[in-house]
Every structure is written in structure tokens, then in C-alpha cells.
Amino acid sequence: MLPDSATAILTVDLNALAGNWRLLATRAGAAECAAVVKADAYGVGASRAAPALAAAGCRTFFVATAEEGANLRHVLGPDPNILALNGPTEAVAADLLAHGVMPVLNSLGQIEVWAAAARVAGTPLAAALHVDTGMNRLGLPPAEVAVLAREPQRLDGILVALVLSHFACADEPAHPKNQDQIVSFLRLKGALAAAPASLANSAGIFLGAHTHFDLVRPGAALYGINPTPAEANPMAQVVHLQGKILQVRQIDSPESVGYGADFLAESPRRIATVAVGYADGYHRSLGGRGAGMLNGFRVPLAGRVSMDLLTLDVTDAPPGHAEPGAWISLIGGGVSVDEVAAAAGTIGYEILTSLGQRIHRVYTGGPNA
Ligand SMILES: *Cc1c(COP(=O)(O)O)cnc(C)c1O
């Protein structure tokens, strides 16, 4: 449980996480709903998040690297499918095999690596194929798909379990690139032998059933980030970051607060100092822009965020609330992760994956509750 010494807590609601997966699975209709748990499940902790998702019914998990895949296999046991998006190199092929992690093959070179691993293993090996429909980041570009179509023997020894691609602009439903990518995906997968198909990430699921194919791959929405930024967030909040007030002081005009004397009091103010800083992932760009919630009262940041501390103007909070030892919500608890991200000039993904290891983590709900 929570040690008295904890001054920053991240509470992760595993029931909300499981509920978000079920909502997305319902939205996906007949398509299978996987879960993307790369980057330690977007910073919330894959070793707790993934079992909660598995208990909710998720059978297929995506990570980025072979190492993440091996760690997840230890957590989840032998049954779930685990796919590594970054694909194999010769150096990790044996590791992928040993841990039953299926690589996503992103180039003719990666196909050759996996075909060679199959020859060594003396048995066909499963893999997913990633075709690039316009992201120009990972995946076989159309010219390499054409080579594969002409020379299908390049896939000898590889069982293609999934053909996937990835949207660049799914969070902008009206963006013309979405339709271009759907057309390109149909064309590229049509050039290959028939296999189950996957295109949609979180936001893609909300573009409509024609993007669902056989499997959808939500990440961000599972963790409470809004997959439909132009509309109300359909997802439940999963993370709640709270920082403890260390000190409260009264300052008079014209005193200043913090580095650079950025906050200049124009009238007498009460300032609360909280034990969370940019080293904890509370971005420095939130100085003078962010806000916290103290027992339901919004309290704006005053001055710059420093490494281990931030300062809030609690003048307008009712007497007795802003006292040393009281907790202020900084992400969640009335300040959505998307709102924090917008104030920081970034996206919720970066806010969550920045959350530091110094923060005390508490998990509620879930299979071990
Ligand atoms: C990260 C990632 C996802 C998940 O995207 P979200 O926007 O977080 O839902 C899906 N597919 C691929 C290939 C990814 O890299």
C-alpha cells in the first residue's frame, strides 16, 4: 500500500482499462480487438495492464521491440499472441522464437531474416506483414509489395498470419489521406496471398466499420486518451496523477515565484508547492499554463515547473483545503490527460509515456484485486 513517504502517486484504474477495451471491442464489431502495450503500456505499466486486458478477453498484444515481447511473454504466459511491431534483426530472431513473439515484417530485408530463421528452425514460422500505405515510416513500400507479388518464394517458410498497415491521420476523420490509405491497403493486400487484415488504431476504429477488417489495434484509447478529438471523449479515465503539498506560503505583491521570477504577484497570493516536477514527466512547458484540482477547485500553476517541484496559486481555494499534506490532482481527477497535453503543446501519448519512475504507482481493480 501507499507508504506515508509517497509524495507523488499515479493511480491506474485497471477496471477502467478493461472497460475501455470492452467498449472498443464492441465498436469493432466482428473484428478481433487487440491491445497495443508498447512502451510499458504507454507508461502505465505493462506488467499490470496486460493481464487486466487479458482477463477482459484480449488475446492479441502488440509491442514495439523483441525485448518488450519477451518481457510480456513472462507476464502473460504461453497463450496470448504477442507481436513485435519493429520486426526482426538477425540479432533478435532467436529471442523472438524462444519467447513465441511473432515479428511484424516491415521490409524485404526483414522477410529474408525471418525466412532464414525458418530454415534454421526447420519449420515454417508465423509473421505479420506490414505494408506501407502512406505513413512512410515502417512497412513494405508499394514497390517492395510488387516484388513480393512477383517473387512469392521470398515468403517460403513464412506463415503470413496478418497483413497490416497504419493510419497517419485517423484522428482527423475528414482528412483525405484516410480514404487514400484504405484504397492503397485494399490494393496492396490484394496483391498478396489472402490473409487476415488489420488497419485501424484507436482513432481508426471510430472512422467506421470499413476500416475494421479482421483485427483492430487500439493503444491510446485504452489508456483514456480521446480517440475522437473533435467530439466528447468516449473513453473512461485510467490514470490519475496526484502530488502532495509540501508547503504553503503567503506572498505579497510584488513578490515573484520560482525560477526566472516568471510569476509576479499583482496582489497577495497563497502559493502551494507540490512534489512533482519535470523529472516526473510533468512537462516544463506547463509552467504558467497548467492547472491542478484541489478537492474540486481548479488551481493554476504559478511560475515555472522545476525538476522536483511545481507551484500553484491556491488563493481562490476555500480556507483549509490548501494545507501541507493535501493532494492536488495534476493529470486525471478533473484535468484530462488531453487537456494537460494541449496545455503542454504535445499529445496525451507523450504525457503518459513521460511519467517518471519516481512516482509511486498504485493499481486499483484488475484480476489480482
Ligand atoms: C502505436 C501503434 C498503434 C496504436 O495506435 P494508437 O493511436 O495508440 O491507438 C497501432 N498500430 C501501430 C502500427 C502502432 O505503431
Short mmCIF file of C-alpha atoms and ligand atoms in Angstrom, two decimals, residues 36 38 42 85 137 166 201-202 217-220 349, ligand 1:
data_model
loop_
_atom_site.label_atom_id
_atom_site.label_comp_id
_atom_site.label_asym_id
_atom_site.label_seq_id
_atom_site.Cartn_x
_atom_site.Cartn_y
_atom_site.Cartn_z
CA VAL A 36 -1.12 -2.15 -28.10
CA LYS A 38 4.33 -0.92 -26.32
CA TYR A 42 2.03 3.80 -22.76
CA LEU A 85 5.98 -4.09 -34.48
CA ARG A 137 7.81 5.18 -41.64
CA HIS A 166 -1.18 2.05 -40.15
CA ASN A 201 -5.54 2.10 -34.48
CA SER A 202 -7.67 3.73 -31.73
CA ARG A 217 -5.08 -2.31 -32.82
CA PRO A 218 -6.02 0.32 -30.24
CA GLY A 219 -3.41 1.75 -27.91
CA ALA A 220 -4.08 5.30 -26.76
CA TYR A 349 0.67 9.84 -25.69
C1 LIG B 1 1.27 2.55 -31.75
C2 LIG B 1 0.59 1.82 -32.84
C3 LIG B 1 -0.78 1.52 -32.74
C4 LIG B 1 -1.68 2.10 -31.66
O1 LIG B 1 -2.01 3.41 -32.03
P1 LIG B 1 -2.96 4.32 -31.09
O2 LIG B 1 -3.08 5.58 -31.84
O3 LIG B 1 -2.23 4.47 -29.81
O4 LIG B 1 -4.23 3.58 -30.94
C5 LIG B 1 -1.34 0.71 -33.72
N1 LIG B 1 -0.59 0.24 -34.75
C6 LIG B 1 0.73 0.54 -34.89
C7 LIG B 1 1.47 0.00 -36.05
C8 LIG B 1 1.35 1.35 -33.94
O5 LIG B 1 2.64 1.67 -34.09
#
